[in-house]
CSV table of C-alpha atoms in Angstrom, one decimal:
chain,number,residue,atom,x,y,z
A,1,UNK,CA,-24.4,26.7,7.0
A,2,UNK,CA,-24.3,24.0,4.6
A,3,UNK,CA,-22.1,21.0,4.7
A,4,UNK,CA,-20.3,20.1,1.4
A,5,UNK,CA,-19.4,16.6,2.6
A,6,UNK,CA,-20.7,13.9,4.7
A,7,UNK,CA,-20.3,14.5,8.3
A,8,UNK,CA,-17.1,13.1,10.0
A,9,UNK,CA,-17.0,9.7,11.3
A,10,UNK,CA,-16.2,10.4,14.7
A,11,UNK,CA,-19.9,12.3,14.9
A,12,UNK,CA,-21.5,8.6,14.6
A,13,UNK,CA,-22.8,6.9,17.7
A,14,UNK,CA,-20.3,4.4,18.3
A,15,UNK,CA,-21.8,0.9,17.3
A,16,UNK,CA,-19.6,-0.9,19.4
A,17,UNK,CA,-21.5,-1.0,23.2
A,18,UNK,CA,-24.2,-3.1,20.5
A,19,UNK,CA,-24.0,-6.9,21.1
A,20,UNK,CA,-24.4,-8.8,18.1
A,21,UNK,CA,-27.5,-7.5,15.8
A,22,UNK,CA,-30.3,-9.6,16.4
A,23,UNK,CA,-30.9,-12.0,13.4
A,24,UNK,CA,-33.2,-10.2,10.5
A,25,UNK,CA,-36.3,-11.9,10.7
A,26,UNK,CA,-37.0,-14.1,7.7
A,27,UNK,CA,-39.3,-12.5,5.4
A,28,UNK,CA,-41.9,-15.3,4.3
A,29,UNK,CA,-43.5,-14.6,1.0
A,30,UNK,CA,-47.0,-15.3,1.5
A,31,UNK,CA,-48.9,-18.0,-0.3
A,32,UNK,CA,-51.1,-16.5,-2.3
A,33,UNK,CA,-54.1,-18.9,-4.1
A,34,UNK,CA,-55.4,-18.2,-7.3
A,35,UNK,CA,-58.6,-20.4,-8.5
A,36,UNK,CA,-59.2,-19.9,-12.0
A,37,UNK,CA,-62.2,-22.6,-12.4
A,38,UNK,CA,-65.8,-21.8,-11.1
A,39,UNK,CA,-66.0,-22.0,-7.2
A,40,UNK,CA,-69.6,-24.4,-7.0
A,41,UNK,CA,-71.7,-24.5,-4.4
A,42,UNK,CA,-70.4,-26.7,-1.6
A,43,UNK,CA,-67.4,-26.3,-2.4
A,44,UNK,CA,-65.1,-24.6,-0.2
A,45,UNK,CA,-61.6,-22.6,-0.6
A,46,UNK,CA,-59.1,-21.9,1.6
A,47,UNK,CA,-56.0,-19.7,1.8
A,48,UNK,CA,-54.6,-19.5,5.2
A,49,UNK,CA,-51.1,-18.2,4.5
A,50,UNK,CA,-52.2,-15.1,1.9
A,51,UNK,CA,-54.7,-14.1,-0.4
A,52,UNK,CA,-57.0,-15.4,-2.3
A,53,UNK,CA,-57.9,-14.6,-6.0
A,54,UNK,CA,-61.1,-16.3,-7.8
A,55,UNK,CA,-61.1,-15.7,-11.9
A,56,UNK,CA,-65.0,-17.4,-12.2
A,57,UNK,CA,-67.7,-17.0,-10.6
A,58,UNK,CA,-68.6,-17.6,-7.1
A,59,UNK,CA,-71.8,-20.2,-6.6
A,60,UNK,CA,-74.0,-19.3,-3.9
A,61,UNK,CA,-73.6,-21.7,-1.0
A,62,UNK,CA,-69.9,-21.8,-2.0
A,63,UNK,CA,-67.1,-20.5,0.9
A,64,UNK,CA,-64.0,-18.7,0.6
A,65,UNK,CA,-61.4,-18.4,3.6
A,66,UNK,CA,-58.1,-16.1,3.4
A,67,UNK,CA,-56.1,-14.7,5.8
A,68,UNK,CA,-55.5,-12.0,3.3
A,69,UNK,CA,-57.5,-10.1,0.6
A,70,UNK,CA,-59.9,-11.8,-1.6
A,71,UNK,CA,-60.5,-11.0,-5.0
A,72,UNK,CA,-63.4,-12.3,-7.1
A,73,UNK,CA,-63.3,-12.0,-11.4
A,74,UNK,CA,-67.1,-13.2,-11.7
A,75,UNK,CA,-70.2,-12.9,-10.4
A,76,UNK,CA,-69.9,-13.7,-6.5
A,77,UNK,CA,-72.9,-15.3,-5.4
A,78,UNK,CA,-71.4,-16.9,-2.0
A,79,UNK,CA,-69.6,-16.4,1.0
A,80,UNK,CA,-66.4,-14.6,1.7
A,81,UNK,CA,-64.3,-14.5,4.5
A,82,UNK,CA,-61.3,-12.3,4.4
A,83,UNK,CA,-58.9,-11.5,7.5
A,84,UNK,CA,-59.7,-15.1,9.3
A,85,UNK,CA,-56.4,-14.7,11.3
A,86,UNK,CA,-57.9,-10.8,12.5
A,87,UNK,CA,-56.1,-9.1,10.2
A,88,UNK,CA,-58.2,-5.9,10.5
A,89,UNK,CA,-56.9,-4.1,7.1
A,90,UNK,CA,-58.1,-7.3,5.0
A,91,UNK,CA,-60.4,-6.5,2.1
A,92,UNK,CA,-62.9,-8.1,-0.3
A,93,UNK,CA,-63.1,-6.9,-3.8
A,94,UNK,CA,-65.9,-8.3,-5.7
A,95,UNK,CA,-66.4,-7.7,-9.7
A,96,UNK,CA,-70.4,-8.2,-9.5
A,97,UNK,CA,-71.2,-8.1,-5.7
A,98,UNK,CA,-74.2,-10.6,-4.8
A,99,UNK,CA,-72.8,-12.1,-2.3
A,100,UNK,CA,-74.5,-14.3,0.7
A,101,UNK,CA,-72.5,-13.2,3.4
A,102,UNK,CA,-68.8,-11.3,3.6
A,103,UNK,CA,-66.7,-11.1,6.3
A,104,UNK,CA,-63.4,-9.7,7.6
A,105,UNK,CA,-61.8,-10.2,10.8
A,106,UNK,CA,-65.2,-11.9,12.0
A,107,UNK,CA,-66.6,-8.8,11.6
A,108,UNK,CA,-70.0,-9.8,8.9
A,109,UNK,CA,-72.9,-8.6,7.0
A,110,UNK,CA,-75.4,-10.4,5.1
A,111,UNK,CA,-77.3,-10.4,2.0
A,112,UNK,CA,-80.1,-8.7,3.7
A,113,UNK,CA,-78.1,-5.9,4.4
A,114,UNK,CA,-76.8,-5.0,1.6
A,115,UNK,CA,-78.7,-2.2,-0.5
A,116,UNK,CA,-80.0,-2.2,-4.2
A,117,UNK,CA,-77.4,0.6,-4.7
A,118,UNK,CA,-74.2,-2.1,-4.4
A,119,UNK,CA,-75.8,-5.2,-5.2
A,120,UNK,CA,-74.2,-6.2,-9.4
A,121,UNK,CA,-71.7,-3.2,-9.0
A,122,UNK,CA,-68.0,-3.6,-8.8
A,123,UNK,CA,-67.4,-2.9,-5.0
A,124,UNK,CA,-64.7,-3.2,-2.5
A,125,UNK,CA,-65.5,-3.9,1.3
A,126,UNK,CA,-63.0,-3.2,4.1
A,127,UNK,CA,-63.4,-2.3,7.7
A,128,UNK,CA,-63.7,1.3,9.1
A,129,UNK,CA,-64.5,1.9,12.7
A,130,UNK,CA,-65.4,-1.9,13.5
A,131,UNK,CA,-68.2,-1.4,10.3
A,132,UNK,CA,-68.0,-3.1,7.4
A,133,UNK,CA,-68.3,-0.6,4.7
A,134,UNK,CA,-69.2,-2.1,1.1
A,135,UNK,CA,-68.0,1.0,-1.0
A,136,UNK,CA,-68.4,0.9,-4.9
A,137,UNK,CA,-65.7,1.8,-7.6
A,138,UNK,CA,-66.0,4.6,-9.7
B,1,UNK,CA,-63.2,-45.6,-27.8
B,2,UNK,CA,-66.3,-46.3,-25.7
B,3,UNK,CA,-67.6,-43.6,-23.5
B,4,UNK,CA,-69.3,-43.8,-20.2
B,5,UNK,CA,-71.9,-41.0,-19.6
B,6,UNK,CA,-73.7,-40.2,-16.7
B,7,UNK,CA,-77.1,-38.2,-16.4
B,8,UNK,CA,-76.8,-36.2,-13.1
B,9,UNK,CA,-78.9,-33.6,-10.8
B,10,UNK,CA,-78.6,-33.9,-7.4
B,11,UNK,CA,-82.5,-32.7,-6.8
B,12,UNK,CA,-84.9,-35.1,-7.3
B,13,UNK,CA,-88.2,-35.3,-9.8
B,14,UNK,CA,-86.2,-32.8,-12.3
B,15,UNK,CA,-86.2,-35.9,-15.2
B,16,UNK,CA,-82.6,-38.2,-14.9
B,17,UNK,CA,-84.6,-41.1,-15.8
B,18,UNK,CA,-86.7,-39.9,-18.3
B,19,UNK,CA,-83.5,-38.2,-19.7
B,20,UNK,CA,-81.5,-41.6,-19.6
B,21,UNK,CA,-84.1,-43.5,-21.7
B,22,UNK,CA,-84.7,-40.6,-24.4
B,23,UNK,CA,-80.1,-40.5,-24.4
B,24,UNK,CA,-80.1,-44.1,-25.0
B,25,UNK,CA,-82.9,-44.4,-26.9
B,26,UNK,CA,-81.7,-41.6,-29.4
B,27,UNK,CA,-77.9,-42.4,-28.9
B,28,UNK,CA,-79.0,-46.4,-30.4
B,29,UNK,CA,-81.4,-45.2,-33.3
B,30,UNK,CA,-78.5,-43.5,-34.5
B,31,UNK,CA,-76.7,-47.0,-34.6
B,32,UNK,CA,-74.7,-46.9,-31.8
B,33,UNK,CA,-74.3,-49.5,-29.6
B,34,UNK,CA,-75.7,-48.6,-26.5
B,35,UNK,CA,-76.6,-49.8,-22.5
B,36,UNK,CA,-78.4,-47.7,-20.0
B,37,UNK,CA,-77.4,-48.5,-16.1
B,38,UNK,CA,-79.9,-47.7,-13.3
B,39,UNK,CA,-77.9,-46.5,-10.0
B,40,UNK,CA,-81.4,-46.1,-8.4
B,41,UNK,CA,-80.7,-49.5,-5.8
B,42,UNK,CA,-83.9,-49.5,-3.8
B,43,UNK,CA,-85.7,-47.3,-5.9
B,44,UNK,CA,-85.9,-49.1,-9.4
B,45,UNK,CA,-87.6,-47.4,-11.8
B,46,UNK,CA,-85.6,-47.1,-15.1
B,47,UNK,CA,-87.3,-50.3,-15.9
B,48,UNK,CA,-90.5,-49.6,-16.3
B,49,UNK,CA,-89.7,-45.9,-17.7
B,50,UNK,CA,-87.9,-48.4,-20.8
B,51,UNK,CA,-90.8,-50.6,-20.8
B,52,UNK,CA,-88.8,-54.0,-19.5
B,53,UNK,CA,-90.1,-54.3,-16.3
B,54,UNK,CA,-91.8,-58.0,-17.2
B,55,UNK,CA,-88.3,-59.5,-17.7
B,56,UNK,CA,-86.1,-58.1,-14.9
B,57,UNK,CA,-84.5,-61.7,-13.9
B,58,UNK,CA,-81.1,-60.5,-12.5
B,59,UNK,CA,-79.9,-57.2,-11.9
B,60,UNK,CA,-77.1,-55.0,-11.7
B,61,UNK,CA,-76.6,-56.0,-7.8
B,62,UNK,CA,-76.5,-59.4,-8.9
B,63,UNK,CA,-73.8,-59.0,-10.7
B,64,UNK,CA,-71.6,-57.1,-8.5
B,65,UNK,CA,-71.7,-59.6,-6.1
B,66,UNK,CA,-70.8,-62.5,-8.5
B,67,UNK,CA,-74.8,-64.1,-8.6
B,68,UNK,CA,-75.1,-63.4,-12.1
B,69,UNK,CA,-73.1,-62.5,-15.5
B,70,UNK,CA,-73.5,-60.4,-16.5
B,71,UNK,CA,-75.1,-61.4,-19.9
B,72,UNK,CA,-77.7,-62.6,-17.5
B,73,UNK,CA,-78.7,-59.2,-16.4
B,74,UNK,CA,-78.5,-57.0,-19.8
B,75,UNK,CA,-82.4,-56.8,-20.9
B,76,UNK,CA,-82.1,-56.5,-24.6
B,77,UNK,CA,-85.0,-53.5,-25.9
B,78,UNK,CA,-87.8,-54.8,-28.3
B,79,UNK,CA,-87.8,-51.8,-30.6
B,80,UNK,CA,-84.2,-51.3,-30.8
B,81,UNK,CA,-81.6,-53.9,-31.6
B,82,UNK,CA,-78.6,-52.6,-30.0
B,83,UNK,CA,-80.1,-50.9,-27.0
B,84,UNK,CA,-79.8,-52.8,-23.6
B,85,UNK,CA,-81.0,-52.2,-19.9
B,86,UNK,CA,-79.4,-52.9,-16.8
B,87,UNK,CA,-81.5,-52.8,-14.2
B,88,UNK,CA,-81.1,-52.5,-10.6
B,89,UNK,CA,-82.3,-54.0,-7.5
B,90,UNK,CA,-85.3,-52.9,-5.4
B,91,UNK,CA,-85.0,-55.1,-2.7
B,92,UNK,CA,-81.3,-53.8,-1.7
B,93,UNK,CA,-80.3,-50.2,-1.1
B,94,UNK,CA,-77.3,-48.0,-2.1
B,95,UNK,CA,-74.8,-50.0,-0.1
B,96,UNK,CA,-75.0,-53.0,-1.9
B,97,UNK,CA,-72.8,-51.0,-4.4
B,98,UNK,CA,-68.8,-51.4,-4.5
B,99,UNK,CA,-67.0,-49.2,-6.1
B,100,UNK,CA,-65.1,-52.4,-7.2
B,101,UNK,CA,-68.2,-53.9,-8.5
B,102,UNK,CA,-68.9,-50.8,-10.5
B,103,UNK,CA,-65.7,-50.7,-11.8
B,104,UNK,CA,-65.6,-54.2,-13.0
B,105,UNK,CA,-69.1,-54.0,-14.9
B,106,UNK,CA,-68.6,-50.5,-16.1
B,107,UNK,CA,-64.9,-52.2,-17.7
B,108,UNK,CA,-66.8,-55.5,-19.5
B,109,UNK,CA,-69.5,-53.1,-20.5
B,110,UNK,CA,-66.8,-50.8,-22.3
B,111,UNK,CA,-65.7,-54.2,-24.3
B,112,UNK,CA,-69.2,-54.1,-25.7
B,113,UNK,CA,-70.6,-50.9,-26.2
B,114,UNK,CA,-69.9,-47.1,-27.8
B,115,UNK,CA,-72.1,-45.9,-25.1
B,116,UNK,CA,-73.0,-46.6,-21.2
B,117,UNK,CA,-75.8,-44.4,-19.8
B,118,UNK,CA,-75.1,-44.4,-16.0
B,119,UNK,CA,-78.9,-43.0,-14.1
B,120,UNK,CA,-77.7,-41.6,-11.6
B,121,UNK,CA,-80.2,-41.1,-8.4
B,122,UNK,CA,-81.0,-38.3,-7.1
B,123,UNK,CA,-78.6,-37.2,-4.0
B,124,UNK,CA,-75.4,-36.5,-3.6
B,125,UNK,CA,-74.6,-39.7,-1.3
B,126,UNK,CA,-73.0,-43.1,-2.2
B,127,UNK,CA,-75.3,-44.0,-5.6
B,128,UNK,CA,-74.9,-41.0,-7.0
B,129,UNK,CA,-70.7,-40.4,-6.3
B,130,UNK,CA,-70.8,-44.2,-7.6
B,131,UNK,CA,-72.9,-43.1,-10.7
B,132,UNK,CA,-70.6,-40.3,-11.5
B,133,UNK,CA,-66.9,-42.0,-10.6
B,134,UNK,CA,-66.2,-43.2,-13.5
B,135,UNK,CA,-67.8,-41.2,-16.1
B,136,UNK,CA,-66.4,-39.8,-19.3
B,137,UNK,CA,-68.7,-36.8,-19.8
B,138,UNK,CA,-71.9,-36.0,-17.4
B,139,UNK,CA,-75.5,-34.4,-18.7
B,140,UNK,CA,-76.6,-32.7,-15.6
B,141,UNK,CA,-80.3,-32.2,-15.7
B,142,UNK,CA,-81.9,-29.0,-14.6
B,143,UNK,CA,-85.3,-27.8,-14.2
B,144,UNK,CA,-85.2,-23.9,-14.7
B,145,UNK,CA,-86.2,-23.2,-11.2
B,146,UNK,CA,-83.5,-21.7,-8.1
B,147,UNK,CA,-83.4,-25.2,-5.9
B,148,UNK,CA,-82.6,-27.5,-9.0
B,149,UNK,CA,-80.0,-24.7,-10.4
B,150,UNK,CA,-78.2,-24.7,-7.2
B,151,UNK,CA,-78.3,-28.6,-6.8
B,152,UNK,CA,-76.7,-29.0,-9.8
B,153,UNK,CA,-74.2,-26.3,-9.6
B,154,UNK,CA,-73.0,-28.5,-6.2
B,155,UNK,CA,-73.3,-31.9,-8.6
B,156,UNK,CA,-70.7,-29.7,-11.0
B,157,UNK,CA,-68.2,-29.3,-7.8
B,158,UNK,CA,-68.3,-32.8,-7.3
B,159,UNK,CA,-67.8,-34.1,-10.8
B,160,UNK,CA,-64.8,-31.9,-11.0
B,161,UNK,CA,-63.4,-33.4,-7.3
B,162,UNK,CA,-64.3,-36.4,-6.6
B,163,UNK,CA,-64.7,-38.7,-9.8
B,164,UNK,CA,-61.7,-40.8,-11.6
B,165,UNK,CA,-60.5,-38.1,-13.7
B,166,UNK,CA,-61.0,-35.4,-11.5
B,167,UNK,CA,-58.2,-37.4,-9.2
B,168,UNK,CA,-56.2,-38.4,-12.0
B,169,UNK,CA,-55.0,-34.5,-12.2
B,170,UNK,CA,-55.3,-31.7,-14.8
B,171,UNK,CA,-56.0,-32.8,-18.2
B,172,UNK,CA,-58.4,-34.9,-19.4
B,173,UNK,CA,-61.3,-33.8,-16.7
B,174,UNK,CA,-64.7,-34.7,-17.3
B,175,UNK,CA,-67.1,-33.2,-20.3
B,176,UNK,CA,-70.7,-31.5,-18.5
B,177,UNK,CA,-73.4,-30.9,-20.4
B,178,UNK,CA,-76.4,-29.1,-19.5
B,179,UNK,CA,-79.8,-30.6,-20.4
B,180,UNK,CA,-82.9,-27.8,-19.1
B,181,UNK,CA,-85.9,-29.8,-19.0
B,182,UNK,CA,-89.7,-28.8,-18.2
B,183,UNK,CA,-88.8,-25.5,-19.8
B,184,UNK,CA,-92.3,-23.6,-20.1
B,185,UNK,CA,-91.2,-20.5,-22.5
B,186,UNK,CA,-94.6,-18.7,-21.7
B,187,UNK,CA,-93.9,-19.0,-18.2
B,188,UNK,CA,-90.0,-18.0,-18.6
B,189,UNK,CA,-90.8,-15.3,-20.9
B,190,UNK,CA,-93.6,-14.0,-18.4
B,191,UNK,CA,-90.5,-14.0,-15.2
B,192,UNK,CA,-91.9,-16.9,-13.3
B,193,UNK,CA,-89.3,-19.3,-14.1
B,194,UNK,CA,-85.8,-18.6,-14.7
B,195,UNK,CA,-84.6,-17.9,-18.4
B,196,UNK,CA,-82.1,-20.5,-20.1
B,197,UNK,CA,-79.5,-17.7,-19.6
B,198,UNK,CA,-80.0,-16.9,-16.1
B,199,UNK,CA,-79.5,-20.4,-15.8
B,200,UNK,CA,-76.7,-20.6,-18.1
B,201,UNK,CA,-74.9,-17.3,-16.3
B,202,UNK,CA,-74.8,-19.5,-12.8
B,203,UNK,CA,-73.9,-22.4,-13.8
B,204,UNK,CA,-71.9,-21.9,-17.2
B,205,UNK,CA,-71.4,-24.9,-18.7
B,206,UNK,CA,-72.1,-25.7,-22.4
B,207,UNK,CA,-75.8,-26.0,-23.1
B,208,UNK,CA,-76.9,-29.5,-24.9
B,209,UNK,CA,-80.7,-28.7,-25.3
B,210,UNK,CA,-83.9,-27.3,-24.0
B,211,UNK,CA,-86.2,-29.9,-23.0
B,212,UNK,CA,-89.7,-28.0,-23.0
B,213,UNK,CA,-92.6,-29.1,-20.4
B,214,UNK,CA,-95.0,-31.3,-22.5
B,215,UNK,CA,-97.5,-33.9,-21.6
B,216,UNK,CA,-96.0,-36.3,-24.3
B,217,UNK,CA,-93.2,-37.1,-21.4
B,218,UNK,CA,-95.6,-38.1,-18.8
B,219,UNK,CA,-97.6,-40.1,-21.7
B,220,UNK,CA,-94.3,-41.9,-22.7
B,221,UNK,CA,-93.6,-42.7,-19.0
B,222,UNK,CA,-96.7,-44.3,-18.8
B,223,UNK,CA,-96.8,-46.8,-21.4
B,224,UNK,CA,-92.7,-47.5,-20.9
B,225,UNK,CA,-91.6,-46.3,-24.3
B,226,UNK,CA,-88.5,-43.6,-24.3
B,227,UNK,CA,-90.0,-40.4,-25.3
B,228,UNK,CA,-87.9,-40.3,-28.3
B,229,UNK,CA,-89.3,-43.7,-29.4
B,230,UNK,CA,-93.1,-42.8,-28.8
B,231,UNK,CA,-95.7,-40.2,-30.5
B,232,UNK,CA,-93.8,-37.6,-32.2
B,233,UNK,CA,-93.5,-34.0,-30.1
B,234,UNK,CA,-91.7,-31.2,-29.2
B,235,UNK,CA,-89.7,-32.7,-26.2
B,236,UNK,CA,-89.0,-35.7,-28.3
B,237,UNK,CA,-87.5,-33.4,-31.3
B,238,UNK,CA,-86.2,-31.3,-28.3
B,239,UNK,CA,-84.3,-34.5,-27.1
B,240,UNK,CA,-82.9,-35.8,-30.3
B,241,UNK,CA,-81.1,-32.7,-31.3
B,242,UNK,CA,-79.6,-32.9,-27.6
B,243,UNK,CA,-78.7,-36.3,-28.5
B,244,UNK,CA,-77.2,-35.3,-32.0
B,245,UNK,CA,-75.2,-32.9,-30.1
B,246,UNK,CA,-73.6,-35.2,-27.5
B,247,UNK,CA,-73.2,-37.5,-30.4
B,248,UNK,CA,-71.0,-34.7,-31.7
B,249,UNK,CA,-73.4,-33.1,-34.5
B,250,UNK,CA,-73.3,-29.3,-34.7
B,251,UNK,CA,-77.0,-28.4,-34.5
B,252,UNK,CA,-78.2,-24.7,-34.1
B,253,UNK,CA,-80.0,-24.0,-31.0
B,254,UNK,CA,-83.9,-22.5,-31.0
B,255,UNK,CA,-85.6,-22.1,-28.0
B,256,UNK,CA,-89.0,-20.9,-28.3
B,257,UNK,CA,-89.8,-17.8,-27.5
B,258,UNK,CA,-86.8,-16.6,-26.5
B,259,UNK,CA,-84.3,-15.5,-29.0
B,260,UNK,CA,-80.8,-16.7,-28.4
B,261,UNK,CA,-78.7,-14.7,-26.5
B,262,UNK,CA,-75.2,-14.0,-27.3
B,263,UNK,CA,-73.5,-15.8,-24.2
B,264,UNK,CA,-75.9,-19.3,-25.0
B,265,UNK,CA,-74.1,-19.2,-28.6
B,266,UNK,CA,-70.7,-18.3,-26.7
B,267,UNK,CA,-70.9,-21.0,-24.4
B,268,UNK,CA,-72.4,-23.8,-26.7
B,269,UNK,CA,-69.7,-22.6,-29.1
B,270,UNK,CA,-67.2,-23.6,-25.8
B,271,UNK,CA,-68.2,-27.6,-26.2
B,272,UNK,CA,-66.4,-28.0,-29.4
């Protein structure tokens, strides 16, 4: 049988045996970076409360740290390290991937180890079964 | 509105020096006045590359530390009237310089001239962060070759963090040019050297000239004449049309044997 009307009050647990409801946590935007000049090498970026976004290339020899995602708009020639807190579902995505070394969650791969088939493509990397997979778009 | 330029790398051997003398040799024919400052303490060698190295009395050290004016240091060229050296100490090293000291020359020099060549040496330590402080606009020099391209790439972070401007905050942040020197088309054309875009692509800055390999630059060395000043060549047309161009002249750009690609032109269009 259907119900043409919302059920009567009395069928609602009664909220009263509740003490007071525990304060909603404060929901903390996080601080996102966005760099928007070339990242040189040497030089080192960090974005410990969020992501991190590059529009420019990436030198090789140049670092990037976020506890989040990192995005690169450019070629990336350096290092990436997403996830630095062990955030598992952290990801990289790279425009033109020729990266030294990417990391999430201190999981790695290097250069080496990186086929001919991603190296210049657009490519994302994210973790899968503790592997890093490097998996191009399209 | 004087301007203080400084003529960067980070690796060594790649031609700052040779650079410095053709800039302010080229940067005074065209009538401006003009000094060129060797940061080299310990290592002197702009000296000789200009040809003055009889009548080094006091140097740039000298004056920092309040032993000389600095009238007493400026070498005045031979060939060009309004072309001076400052030359630097070889008895002293690095830390003889202040970044007071620099500050305070580099501030009576702007009195006098339109243009101060700063020579940086090679390194990223104290000469060359003093070298670069203060500058206006930078010419990084770059052999076409990975080591030198990634050297320089680190000397671009650093001009754009830890000079004047860069501190001062957003706006007016310092001008980098790109000078490729010892550029063998054959060679690049052939894939044993890296092409002026590949280099171009990694480090993307706007592209002053193409300085290409040619015994005339060692020749010039040798008898202490700025290659632009000496037997007529290549490298030294090469080098004044860089000059013309940091002077603010819009030349074309040919590069033998390599036909200009469309992102040189979109980047050298960028400078204007």
């Amino acid at each position: 049988m259907f119900q043409d009307r919302a059920p009567a009050p009395e069928a609602q647990p009664a909220p009263a045996a509740e003490p007071e409801p525990a304060p909603i946590p404060q929901r903390v935007a996080p601080e996102n970076k966005i760099v928007t000049m070339p990242v040189r090498s040497g030089q080192t970026v960090i974005a410990d409360k969020g992501d991190l976004t590059v529009v420019g290339p990436v030198s090789s020899g140049a670092e990037l740290f976020a506890a989040g995602n990192i995005h690169v708009y450019g070629r990336m020639r350096g290092r990436a390290f997403a996830g630095i807190d062990g955030d598992e579902n952290a990801r990289i995505f790279c425009q033109s991937l020729d990266a030294e070394l990417l990391a999430i969650a201190g999981l790695y791969r290097t250069s080496d180890s990186l086929g001919a088939d991603v190296r210049h493509k657009m490519v994302q990397i994210y973790l899968e079964d503790e592997r890093l997979i490097v998996a191009p778009f399209g | 509105m004087s301007k203080v330029i400084v003529v960067t790398s980070g690796k060594g051997g790649v031609g700052k020096t040779t650079s410095s003398a053709a800039i302010s040799a080229g940067l005074a024919s065209r009538g401006h006045r003009t000094v060129v400052i060797d940061f080299d303490v310990g290592l002197r060698n702009l000296d000789m590359i200009m040809g003055c190295e009889r009548r080094v009395v006091f140097d740039f050290i000298n004056v920092i530390q309040g032993d000389a004016k600095l009238n007493q240091a400026l070498i005045r060229d031979r060939r060009l009237d309004n072309l001076y050296v400052l030359p630097t100490s070889q008895t002293r090293d690095k830390d003889a310089l202040t970044q007071e000291g620099v500050e305070k020359v580099l501030n009576e020099l702007r009195e006098e001239f339109d243009y101060i060549i700063c020579d940086s040496p090679a390194g990223i330590e104290r000469g060359a962060q003093l070298a670069m402080y203060y500058a206006d606009e930078a010419v990084v020099v770059t052999n076409p070759e990975v080591s030198s391209v990634r050297d320089s790439d680190r000397m671009l972070g650093l001009l754009s963090s830890k000079t004047a401007r860069a501190e001062r905050g957003e706006e007016d942040q310092i001008k980098s040019h790109l000078l490729l020197t010892r550029f063998d088309p054959k060679r690049s054309g052939d894939g044993e050297m890296m092409s002026v875009e590949d280099v171009l692509e990694i480090l993307a800055i706007p592209l002053l000239g193409v300085i290409p390999e040619s015994p005339a630059v060692l020749r010039a060395s040798n008898v202490g004449v700025p290659v632009i000043l000496n037997e007529k060549s290549r490298a030294a047309t090469a080098y004044e049309e860089a000059v013309a161009r940091l002077d603010g002249e819009d030349i074309p750009m040919k590069i033998e044997g390599e036909k200009v690609p469309g992102l040189m032109s979109r980047l050298f269009g960028r400078s204007a």
